[in-house]
CSV table of C-alpha atoms and ligand atoms in Angstrom, one decimal:
chain,number,residue,atom,x,y,z
Q,1,MET,CA,-20.5,36.7,73.8
Q,2,GLN,CA,-19.6,35.6,77.4
Q,3,ARG,CA,-17.4,32.2,77.1
Q,4,GLU,CA,-19.4,31.1,80.3
Q,5,THR,CA,-23.1,30.7,78.6
Q,6,ALA,CA,-21.4,31.2,75.0
Q,7,GLU,CA,-23.0,28.0,73.1
Q,8,PRO,CA,-22.8,26.5,69.0
Q,9,SER,CA,-26.1,27.9,66.9
Q,10,VAL,CA,-26.6,27.0,63.4
Q,11,GLY,CA,-29.2,28.7,61.5
Q,12,GLN,CA,-28.0,28.0,58.0
Q,13,PHE,CA,-24.7,26.7,56.7
Q,14,PRO,CA,-23.3,27.9,54.1
Q,15,GLY,CA,-26.0,30.8,54.7
Q,16,PRO,CA,-26.2,33.8,52.6
Q,17,LYS,CA,-23.4,36.3,53.4
Q,18,ALA,CA,-21.0,33.7,54.0
Q,19,SER,CA,-21.5,32.1,50.5
Q,20,GLU,CA,-21.1,36.0,49.3
Q,21,TRP,CA,-18.0,35.9,50.8
Q,22,ALA,CA,-16.7,32.5,50.3
Q,23,GLU,CA,-17.4,33.5,46.7
Q,24,PHE,CA,-15.4,36.3,46.2
Q,25,HIS,CA,-12.5,35.1,48.4
Q,26,ARG,CA,-12.4,32.5,45.1
Q,27,GLU,CA,-12.4,35.2,42.9
Q,28,SER,CA,-8.9,34.9,42.8
Q,29,ALA,CA,-7.7,32.7,45.1
Q,30,ALA,CA,-5.9,30.2,43.5
Q,31,PRO,CA,-7.6,26.9,44.0
Q,32,SER,CA,-6.8,24.9,48.0
Q,33,THR,CA,-7.5,22.7,50.6
Q,34,TYR,CA,-11.0,24.7,51.4
Q,35,VAL,CA,-12.4,21.8,53.5
Q,36,TYR,CA,-15.6,23.4,53.8
Q,37,ASP,CA,-17.4,27.7,53.1
Q,38,PHE,CA,-16.9,28.4,57.0
Q,39,VAL,CA,-16.0,32.4,57.0
Q,40,TRP,CA,-14.5,33.5,60.0
Q,41,ASP,CA,-16.5,37.4,60.3
Q,42,VAL,CA,-13.4,39.6,62.3
Q,43,THR,CA,-16.0,42.6,63.1
Q,44,GLU,CA,-18.3,39.8,65.2
Q,45,ASP,CA,-18.0,38.0,68.1
Q,46,ALA,CA,-16.0,35.8,69.8
Q,47,VAL,CA,-14.3,34.1,72.7
Q,48,GLY,CA,-12.0,31.4,73.9
Q,49,PRO,CA,-12.9,28.5,71.3
Q,50,PHE,CA,-16.5,30.3,70.2
Q,51,CYS,CA,-16.6,32.3,66.9
Q,52,THR,CA,-19.3,33.8,64.6
Q,53,ASP,CA,-19.2,33.4,60.6
Q,54,PRO,CA,-21.2,37.1,58.6
Q,55,ASP,CA,-25.1,34.8,58.6
Q,56,GLY,CA,-24.8,34.4,63.2
Q,57,ASN,CA,-23.6,31.3,63.2
Q,58,VAL,CA,-21.6,30.9,66.4
Q,59,LEU,CA,-19.2,28.4,66.1
Q,60,LEU,CA,-17.0,26.1,68.7
Q,61,ASP,CA,-13.6,26.0,67.0
Q,62,PHE,CA,-11.9,22.7,67.2
Q,63,THR,CA,-9.3,23.9,65.1
Q,64,SER,CA,-7.5,26.4,67.0
Q,65,HIS,CA,-7.1,27.3,62.3
Q,66,VAL,CA,-5.0,24.3,62.5
Q,67,ALA,CA,-2.9,24.7,65.2
Q,68,ALA,CA,-1.7,28.3,64.5
Q,69,ALA,CA,-4.1,29.9,67.3
Q,70,PRO,CA,-3.1,28.1,70.1
Q,71,LEU,CA,-5.1,30.5,72.3
Q,72,GLY,CA,-8.3,31.6,71.7
Q,73,TYR,CA,-9.9,33.6,69.4
Q,74,ASN,CA,-9.6,37.2,71.0
Q,75,ASN,CA,-7.7,35.5,74.3
Q,76,PRO,CA,-7.4,38.2,76.9
Q,77,LEU,CA,-4.1,37.8,77.7
Q,78,ILE,CA,-2.7,38.6,73.9
Q,79,MET,CA,-4.7,40.9,73.3
Q,80,ASP,CA,-4.0,42.9,77.0
Q,81,GLU,CA,-0.7,43.2,76.3
Q,82,LEU,CA,-1.5,43.9,72.4
Q,83,ARG,CA,-3.7,47.6,73.4
Q,84,GLU,CA,-0.8,49.2,74.6
Q,85,PHE,CA,1.0,48.9,71.8
Q,86,ASP,CA,1.4,52.4,70.6
Q,87,LEU,CA,3.3,50.9,67.5
Q,88,VAL,CA,4.4,52.7,63.6
Q,89,ASP,CA,3.7,51.7,59.7
Q,90,PRO,CA,6.2,50.2,58.8
Q,91,LEU,CA,5.7,46.9,61.1
Q,92,LYS,CA,7.4,44.5,58.8
Q,93,ILE,CA,10.6,45.6,58.9
Q,94,ALA,CA,13.5,44.7,56.2
Q,95,GLY,CA,14.8,42.2,58.6
Q,96,GLN,CA,18.6,41.2,58.2
Q,97,ASP,CA,19.6,44.5,57.9
Q,98,PHE,CA,18.6,46.7,60.7
Q,99,TYR,CA,18.4,45.7,64.3
Q,100,VAL,CA,14.8,46.8,66.0
Q,101,SER,CA,14.5,48.1,69.3
Q,102,THR,CA,10.9,47.7,71.2
Q,103,GLY,CA,11.5,50.2,73.8
Q,104,GLY,CA,12.5,50.5,77.2
Q,105,SER,CA,16.7,48.2,76.9
Q,106,PRO,CA,16.7,44.8,76.2
Q,107,ALA,CA,16.1,43.1,79.9
Q,108,ASP,CA,13.6,46.0,80.3
Q,109,PRO,CA,11.4,46.3,76.9
Q,110,ASP,CA,8.2,48.8,76.4
Q,111,LEU,CA,7.1,45.6,74.7
Q,112,PRO,CA,8.7,42.3,73.3
Q,113,GLY,CA,10.1,42.0,70.0
Q,114,PRO,CA,11.9,40.0,67.9
Q,115,ALA,CA,14.6,39.3,69.9
Q,116,HIS,CA,13.1,38.8,72.9
Q,117,LEU,CA,10.9,35.6,70.9
Q,118,MET,CA,14.7,34.9,70.1
Q,119,ASP,CA,15.1,35.4,73.9
Q,120,ARG,CA,12.4,33.3,74.9
Q,121,LEU,CA,13.0,30.3,72.3
Q,122,VAL,CA,15.9,29.1,73.6
Q,123,ASP,CA,14.9,29.5,77.1
Q,124,VAL,CA,12.7,26.8,76.3
Q,125,THR,CA,15.3,24.7,73.5
Q,126,ASP,CA,18.6,24.9,76.7
Q,127,HIS,CA,17.7,21.0,77.9
Q,128,TYR,CA,19.0,20.4,74.2
Q,129,GLY,CA,21.9,22.3,74.1
Q,130,MET,CA,19.7,24.8,71.9
Q,131,ASP,CA,21.1,28.6,71.9
Q,132,THR,CA,20.4,30.5,69.0
Q,133,VAL,CA,17.4,30.7,66.2
Q,134,PHE,CA,17.2,31.9,62.9
Q,135,LEU,CA,13.5,33.3,62.3
Q,136,SER,CA,11.9,33.1,59.0
Q,137,ASN,CA,7.9,33.9,58.4
Q,138,SER,CA,6.6,30.1,57.7
Q,139,GLY,CA,7.4,26.6,58.6
Q,140,ALA,CA,7.9,25.5,55.4
Q,141,GLU,CA,11.0,28.2,56.1
Q,142,ALA,CA,12.5,27.2,58.7
Q,143,VAL,CA,12.6,23.4,57.3
Q,144,GLU,CA,13.8,24.6,54.7
Q,145,ASN,CA,16.7,26.3,57.0
Q,146,ALA,CA,17.2,23.6,59.2
Q,147,MET,CA,17.8,21.9,55.8
Q,148,LYS,CA,20.7,24.2,54.5
Q,149,ILE,CA,22.6,24.0,58.2
Q,150,CYS,CA,22.5,20.4,58.2
Q,151,TYR,CA,24.0,20.3,55.3
Q,152,ASP,CA,26.0,23.2,55.9
Q,153,HIS,CA,27.2,20.8,59.3
Q,154,CYS,CA,28.4,17.9,57.5
Q,155,ALA,CA,31.3,17.5,55.6
Q,156,THR,CA,30.1,14.9,52.8
Q,157,PRO,CA,26.3,15.5,52.4
Q,158,LYS,CA,24.4,13.8,50.9
Q,159,TYR,CA,21.4,12.0,52.5
Q,160,GLY,CA,18.7,13.4,54.3
Q,161,ILE,CA,16.7,10.2,56.7
Q,162,THR,CA,12.8,11.7,56.4
Q,163,PHE,CA,9.5,9.2,57.4
Q,164,GLU,CA,6.2,7.1,56.1
Q,165,GLY,CA,3.4,9.8,57.3
Q,166,ALA,CA,5.7,12.5,57.1
Q,167,PHE,CA,4.5,16.1,56.2
Q,168,HIS,CA,7.1,18.9,56.4
Q,169,GLY,CA,5.5,22.0,54.1
Q,170,ARG,CA,5.1,22.8,50.7
Q,171,THR,CA,7.8,24.1,49.6
Q,172,LEU,CA,10.0,22.6,47.2
Q,173,GLY,CA,12.6,21.7,49.3
Q,174,ALA,CA,10.4,20.8,52.6
Q,175,LEU,CA,7.9,19.5,49.8
Q,176,SER,CA,11.2,16.8,49.5
Q,177,LEU,CA,10.3,15.3,52.4
Q,178,ASN,CA,7.0,14.1,52.2
Q,179,ARG,CA,5.8,11.1,52.6
Q,180,SER,CA,2.0,11.6,53.9
Q,181,LYS,CA,0.5,12.3,50.3
Q,182,SER,CA,0.7,12.0,46.6
Q,183,VAL,CA,-0.5,15.6,45.9
Q,184,HIS,CA,2.2,17.3,48.0
Q,185,ARG,CA,4.8,15.9,45.4
Q,186,ARG,CA,3.6,15.1,42.2
Q,187,LYS,CA,6.1,15.9,39.2
Q,188,PHE,CA,8.0,18.2,40.4
Q,189,PRO,CA,12.1,18.6,41.3
Q,190,GLU,CA,13.3,17.3,44.7
Q,191,ILE,CA,16.2,16.9,46.8
Q,192,ALA,CA,18.3,14.8,45.5
Q,193,GLY,CA,19.8,11.5,48.1
Q,194,VAL,CA,16.5,11.1,50.7
Q,195,HIS,CA,15.9,8.5,51.9
Q,196,ASP,CA,12.7,7.1,53.5
Q,197,VAL,CA,12.0,4.9,56.0
Q,198,PRO,CA,8.4,3.3,58.1
Q,199,HIS,CA,7.2,4.8,61.2
Q,200,SER,CA,7.6,1.3,63.0
Q,201,LEU,CA,10.0,0.6,65.5
Q,202,ALA,CA,10.8,-1.7,62.9
Q,203,GLY,CA,11.5,0.1,59.9
Q,204,VAL,CA,13.7,2.3,62.2
Q,205,ARG,CA,15.5,-1.0,63.5
Q,206,HIS,CA,16.1,-2.0,59.5
Q,207,LEU,CA,17.4,1.6,58.5
Q,208,ARG,CA,20.0,0.4,61.9
Q,209,GLU,CA,21.1,-1.6,59.2
Q,210,THR,CA,20.9,0.4,56.4
Q,211,LEU,CA,23.7,2.4,57.3
Q,212,ASP,CA,25.5,0.0,59.4
Q,213,PRO,CA,28.7,-0.7,56.8
Q,214,GLU,CA,28.4,-4.2,57.1
Q,215,THR,CA,25.2,-4.4,56.4
Q,216,GLY,CA,24.3,-1.3,54.5
Q,217,HIS,CA,24.3,0.9,51.5
Q,218,ILE,CA,23.8,4.1,52.9
Q,219,PRO,CA,27.2,6.2,54.7
Q,220,ALA,CA,26.0,6.8,57.7
Q,221,ASP,CA,28.9,10.0,57.3
Q,222,GLN,CA,26.9,11.0,54.8
Q,223,VAL,CA,23.7,11.6,55.5
Q,224,ALA,CA,23.0,15.2,56.9
Q,225,PHE,CA,20.6,15.1,59.0
Q,226,LEU,CA,17.5,12.6,60.2
Q,227,ILE,CA,13.7,14.5,60.6
Q,228,LEU,CA,10.4,13.6,62.0
Q,229,GLU,CA,7.4,14.9,63.0
Q,230,PRO,CA,7.8,14.0,66.7
Q,231,VAL,CA,3.6,13.3,66.7
Q,232,GLN,CA,2.6,12.8,63.2
Q,233,GLY,CA,0.5,15.8,62.1
Q,234,GLU,CA,-1.4,15.7,58.4
Q,235,GLY,CA,-0.6,12.5,58.4
Q,236,GLY,CA,-2.8,11.5,60.2
Q,237,TYR,CA,-2.3,12.0,64.2
Q,238,ARG,CA,0.4,9.3,64.4
Q,239,ILE,CA,1.5,8.6,68.0
Q,240,PRO,CA,4.9,6.8,67.8
Q,241,SER,CA,6.1,4.2,71.2
Q,242,ALA,CA,8.6,5.2,73.7
Q,243,ALA,CA,10.5,2.4,72.0
Q,244,PHE,CA,10.4,4.6,68.4
Q,245,MET,CA,11.3,7.6,69.1
Q,246,ARG,CA,14.6,5.4,72.2
Q,247,GLU,CA,15.6,3.6,69.0
Q,248,VAL,CA,15.5,6.7,66.6
Q,249,ASN,CA,17.7,8.7,69.1
Q,250,ASP,CA,20.5,5.8,69.8
Q,251,LEU,CA,21.0,5.5,66.4
Q,252,CYS,CA,21.7,8.9,65.2
Q,253,ALA,CA,23.8,9.4,68.1
Q,254,ASP,CA,25.4,6.6,67.7
Q,255,HIS,CA,26.5,7.5,64.3
Q,256,ASP,CA,26.1,11.6,65.1
Q,257,ILE,CA,23.4,11.9,62.7
Q,258,PRO,CA,21.2,15.4,63.7
Q,259,ILE,CA,17.7,15.2,64.4
Q,260,ILE,CA,15.1,17.7,63.8
Q,261,ALA,CA,12.5,18.2,65.3
Q,262,ASP,CA,9.3,19.4,63.4
Q,263,GLU,CA,7.7,20.9,65.4
Q,264,ILE,CA,5.8,23.0,63.7
Q,265,GLN,CA,2.4,21.5,64.8
Q,266,SER,CA,2.8,19.9,67.3
Q,267,GLY,CA,5.0,21.5,70.0
Q,268,LEU,CA,4.8,24.9,71.7
Q,269,GLY,CA,2.3,23.5,74.2
Q,270,ARG,CA,-0.7,20.6,71.7
Q,271,THR,CA,1.0,17.8,73.3
Q,272,GLY,CA,0.4,19.2,77.3
Q,273,LYS,CA,4.1,20.0,77.0
Q,274,LEU,CA,6.2,22.1,75.4
Q,275,TRP,CA,7.6,21.0,73.1
Q,276,ALA,CA,6.4,17.1,71.6
Q,277,SER,CA,9.9,15.9,71.7
Q,278,ASP,CA,9.6,16.0,75.7
Q,279,HIS,CA,7.6,13.4,76.3
Q,280,TYR,CA,10.1,10.8,75.6
Q,281,ALA,CA,13.8,9.8,75.7
Q,282,PHE,CA,15.0,11.7,72.6
Q,283,GLU,CA,17.2,14.3,71.8
Q,284,PRO,CA,16.6,16.5,69.1
Q,285,ASP,CA,19.7,18.6,67.6
Q,286,VAL,CA,17.5,20.8,65.9
Q,287,ILE,CA,13.8,22.2,66.2
Q,288,THR,CA,11.4,24.0,63.8
Q,289,SER,CA,8.6,25.6,65.1
Q,290,ALA,CA,5.9,27.9,63.3
Q,291,LYS,CA,1.8,28.4,63.1
Q,292,GLY,CA,0.9,29.6,66.6
Q,293,LEU,CA,4.9,31.3,67.2
Q,294,ARG,CA,3.1,33.8,63.9
Q,295,VAL,CA,6.5,34.0,62.3
Q,296,GLY,CA,9.4,30.6,61.9
Q,297,ALA,CA,11.5,29.5,63.5
Q,298,THR,CA,15.0,26.5,63.2
Q,299,VAL,CA,16.2,26.6,66.1
Q,300,SER,CA,18.7,24.8,67.2
Q,301,ARG,CA,23.4,24.5,68.6
Q,302,SER,CA,25.3,27.2,68.2
Q,303,GLU,CA,28.3,25.6,65.6
Q,304,ILE,CA,24.9,23.6,63.9
Q,305,PHE,CA,24.9,27.4,62.3
Q,306,PRO,CA,27.1,28.2,59.9
Q,307,ASP,CA,29.5,30.9,60.8
Q,308,GLU,CA,29.4,33.0,57.2
Q,309,THR,CA,27.1,36.2,57.0
Q,310,SER,CA,24.8,35.7,54.5
Q,311,ARG,CA,24.8,31.8,54.3
Q,312,LEU,CA,20.7,32.1,55.8
Q,313,SER,CA,18.9,35.2,54.9
Q,314,SER,CA,15.6,36.3,54.1
Q,315,THR,CA,13.9,40.0,53.7
Q,316,TRP,CA,12.1,39.6,56.3
Q,317,GLY,CA,12.7,37.2,58.1
Q,318,ALA,CA,13.1,37.8,61.6
Q,319,GLY,CA,11.8,42.2,61.0
Q,320,ASP,CA,8.2,40.7,60.6
Q,321,VAL,CA,7.7,43.4,65.0
Q,322,ILE,CA,3.8,43.0,65.4
Q,323,ALA,CA,4.1,39.2,64.4
Q,324,SER,CA,7.4,38.7,67.0
Q,325,ILE,CA,5.2,40.1,69.9
Q,326,GLN,CA,2.7,38.2,69.4
Q,327,GLY,CA,5.2,34.7,69.3
Q,328,ALA,CA,7.2,36.1,72.1
Q,329,VAL,CA,3.7,36.3,74.2
Q,330,THR,CA,1.9,33.9,73.0
Q,331,LEU,CA,5.0,31.8,74.6
Q,332,GLY,CA,5.1,33.7,77.6
Q,333,VAL,CA,0.7,33.2,78.6
Q,334,ILE,CA,1.6,29.4,77.8
Q,335,ARG,CA,4.4,29.5,79.9
Q,336,GLU,CA,2.9,31.4,82.6
Q,337,HIS,CA,0.0,31.1,83.2
Q,338,ASP,CA,0.6,27.4,84.0
Q,339,LEU,CA,-1.2,26.0,80.6
Q,340,LEU,CA,0.6,23.1,79.2
Q,341,SER,CA,-0.7,21.3,82.6
Q,342,HIS,CA,-4.3,22.4,81.8
Q,343,ALA,CA,-3.9,21.1,78.2
Q,344,GLU,CA,-2.6,17.6,79.3
Q,345,ARG,CA,-5.3,17.4,82.2
Q,346,MET,CA,-8.1,18.4,79.5
Q,347,GLY,CA,-5.9,16.1,76.8
Q,348,ASP,CA,-6.3,13.1,79.4
Q,349,ARG,CA,-10.1,14.2,79.9
Q,350,PHE,CA,-11.1,14.8,76.7
Q,351,LEU,CA,-9.1,11.3,75.3
Q,352,ASP,CA,-11.8,9.5,78.1
Q,353,GLN,CA,-14.1,10.8,76.5
Q,354,LEU,CA,-13.4,10.6,73.0
Q,355,THR,CA,-12.5,6.6,74.1
Q,356,GLU,CA,-15.9,6.6,75.9
Q,357,LEU,CA,-17.5,7.3,71.9
Q,358,ARG,CA,-15.5,4.2,70.3
Q,359,ALA,CA,-17.4,2.6,72.4
Q,360,ALA,CA,-20.7,3.6,71.8
Q,361,HIS,CA,-19.8,3.8,68.0
Q,362,PRO,CA,-17.5,0.4,67.6
Q,363,GLU,CA,-19.2,-0.2,64.0
Q,364,THR,CA,-17.8,3.5,62.8
Q,365,VAL,CA,-14.9,4.9,65.4
Q,366,VAL,CA,-12.0,2.7,64.7
Q,367,ASP,CA,-9.0,4.9,67.0
Q,368,ALA,CA,-9.0,7.0,69.0
Q,369,ARG,CA,-6.0,8.5,71.1
Q,370,GLY,CA,-4.3,11.9,71.5
Q,371,LEU,CA,-1.7,13.3,73.3
Q,372,GLY,CA,-2.2,16.1,75.3
Q,373,LEU,CA,-4.7,18.4,73.2
Q,374,MET,CA,-3.8,16.9,69.9
Q,375,THR,CA,-6.2,14.7,69.7
Q,376,ALA,CA,-8.2,12.4,66.8
Q,377,ILE,CA,-10.6,10.0,66.6
Q,378,GLU,CA,-10.5,7.3,63.5
Q,379,PHE,CA,-13.4,5.7,61.6
Q,380,ASP,CA,-13.7,2.7,58.9
Q,381,THR,CA,-13.8,4.9,55.5
Q,382,LYS,CA,-12.9,8.0,54.1
Q,383,GLN,CA,-16.5,8.6,53.5
Q,384,ARG,CA,-17.2,8.5,57.0
Q,385,ARG,CA,-14.5,11.0,57.5
Q,386,GLU,CA,-15.4,13.1,55.8
Q,387,ALA,CA,-19.7,13.4,56.3
Q,388,VAL,CA,-18.8,13.3,59.6
Q,389,ILE,CA,-17.5,16.9,59.7
Q,390,ASP,CA,-20.1,18.4,57.1
Q,391,ALA,CA,-22.8,16.6,60.1
Q,392,ALA,CA,-19.9,18.2,62.8
Q,393,LEU,CA,-20.1,21.2,61.0
Q,394,GLN,CA,-23.9,21.9,60.4
Q,395,ARG,CA,-24.3,21.4,63.8
Q,396,GLY,CA,-21.2,23.4,65.1
Q,397,LEU,CA,-18.3,22.3,66.2
Q,398,LEU,CA,-15.2,22.2,63.3
Q,399,THR,CA,-13.2,19.6,62.9
Q,400,LEU,CA,-10.5,18.5,60.3
Q,401,GLY,CA,-9.1,15.9,59.2
Q,402,CYS,CA,-5.6,13.7,58.5
Q,403,GLY,CA,-4.0,10.7,57.3
Q,404,HIS,CA,-7.1,9.5,55.5
Q,405,THR,CA,-9.8,8.4,57.3
Q,406,THR,CA,-8.5,10.2,60.0
Q,407,LEU,CA,-10.2,13.8,62.0
Q,408,ARG,CA,-8.7,15.5,64.2
Q,409,LEU,CA,-9.3,17.7,66.7
Q,410,LEU,CA,-7.4,20.9,67.8
Q,411,PRO,CA,-9.5,22.7,71.1
Q,412,PRO,CA,-7.0,26.0,72.5
Q,413,LEU,CA,-4.8,25.2,74.4
Q,414,ASP,CA,-7.0,26.8,77.6
Q,415,VAL,CA,-10.1,24.9,76.4
Q,416,ARG,CA,-12.5,24.4,79.2
Q,417,GLU,CA,-14.3,21.1,80.4
Q,418,ARG,CA,-17.9,22.7,79.7
Q,419,GLU,CA,-16.3,23.4,75.9
Q,420,LEU,CA,-14.3,19.8,75.0
Q,421,ASP,CA,-18.3,18.3,76.6
Q,422,ILE,CA,-20.7,20.3,74.0
Q,423,ALA,CA,-18.0,18.7,70.8
Q,424,VAL,CA,-18.0,15.3,72.5
Q,425,ASP,CA,-22.4,15.4,72.3
Q,426,LEU,CA,-21.9,16.9,69.3
Q,427,LEU,CA,-19.6,14.8,67.9
Q,428,ASP,CA,-22.1,11.2,68.8
Q,429,ASP,CA,-25.1,13.2,67.6
Q,430,ALA,CA,-22.6,13.8,63.5
Q,431,ILE,CA,-22.0,10.2,64.3
Q,432,GLU,CA,-24.8,8.8,64.5
Q,433,ASP,CA,-26.8,11.1,62.0
Q,434,VAL,CA,-23.9,9.6,59.5
Q,435,ALA,CA,-24.6,6.5,60.5
Q,436,ALA,CA,-28.4,6.7,59.9
Q,437,ASP,CA,-28.3,8.1,56.8
Q,438,ALA,CA,-25.9,5.2,55.4
Q,439,THR,CA,-29.1,2.8,56.1
Q,440,ALA,CA,-31.2,4.4,55.1
P,501,PLP,C1,4.8,19.4,61.1
P,501,PLP,C2,4.2,20.7,59.9
P,501,PLP,N1,5.4,20.8,58.9
P,501,PLP,C3,5.5,21.9,58.8
P,501,PLP,C4,4.5,22.6,58.2
P,501,PLP,C5,4.8,23.5,57.0
P,501,PLP,O1,4.3,24.7,57.9
P,501,PLP,P1,3.9,26.4,57.0
P,501,PLP,O2,2.3,25.9,56.1
P,501,PLP,O3,3.8,27.4,57.9
P,501,PLP,O4,4.8,26.5,56.0
P,501,PLP,C6,2.9,22.6,58.4
P,501,PLP,C7,1.6,22.4,58.4
P,501,PLP,O5,1.0,22.8,58.3
P,501,PLP,C8,2.8,20.8,59.4
P,501,PLP,O6,2.1,20.8,60.0
């Protein structure tokens, strides 16, 4: 498959082989959010945003595995590095009880390992004064540890602040911060003292009153952290105004409340800057990252991290050599190959196209928005959104929902103009077909 000429092509979807794999998977997997019966065949051709299913259908993947594969399939810049490694088993060492050498010397290693990943993360958070990293296995764990270091750092920790529409993961601690869908929290025990705020400038202004000793009921010195996604992901790709972000920043600075920026979906170049926070007059104290890093990472300043040994730890923390290499190489490629400005440029172009698409379907497409390649269109109803996701898929375009009526589009950061054009044409057809079906 050549990226320059690849085209989505779908015969039967899902075909018999994909159905067989999906059925086999479901035999032992817990029911979960499988949006559609798409089965990626890892033994078949895949390049850039194109991949193949077991029935030979070629799909244009604008999900980037929910931002976890920011450089697409088989990116040569990643694959060439990975092919050089002559690694031994176990690749996943019991971290935090051992250190790992990746050959050569730390300054000139044969391959980048967990320590290099942390070093690169410190490098890209230096402008926020960050110098310390705790690696873990997932986004939710990165958030758990972000909360832990903030509770530990606060003399009288009683409260945390989150926003309406937020999503921060599914472990019991992280889900206590979620305010996007009831399915994430219903019936589960939660950590106490989490106060939620409307995701608006008025909401933050009201929070200021709530924290004011004269007018409010929450003592600011008991607030261990405020957490937010600089661009909300699961909650509907909601892009905040500059005024909102400035107000959050200033309020937290006035009260010395640490800000946790959850960059698990919005970070690593997705918005055209390394961190979505970088678009704003906004200074996070802790950043959480995961997905494209292939490990979880909690990044902050050393004084916020506890000194005490074993206060943070995990069997696999910092120990997955292969995942750390992938994360370090991904971060290196994004920075060294100018993918940030590329993503910004392609994002602007894509948003123009989506805005035209909205104008062409004014009855059904109610919004088009994006920051870099974190892009979305919103529909009049949830049913229509679901129907368009399905119709696009039948034409060979993979997309995802978020919020209640929004369809998100996450092309790889090195997406090409031709691929954006194909996606827009397929979406246009899908929207038209769904409208025609509804009329019929
Ligand atoms: C903003 C945000 N935070 C946290 C998480 C949780 O990450 P994980 O699924 O790796 O636990 C996600 C996952 O989608 C996310 O988008």
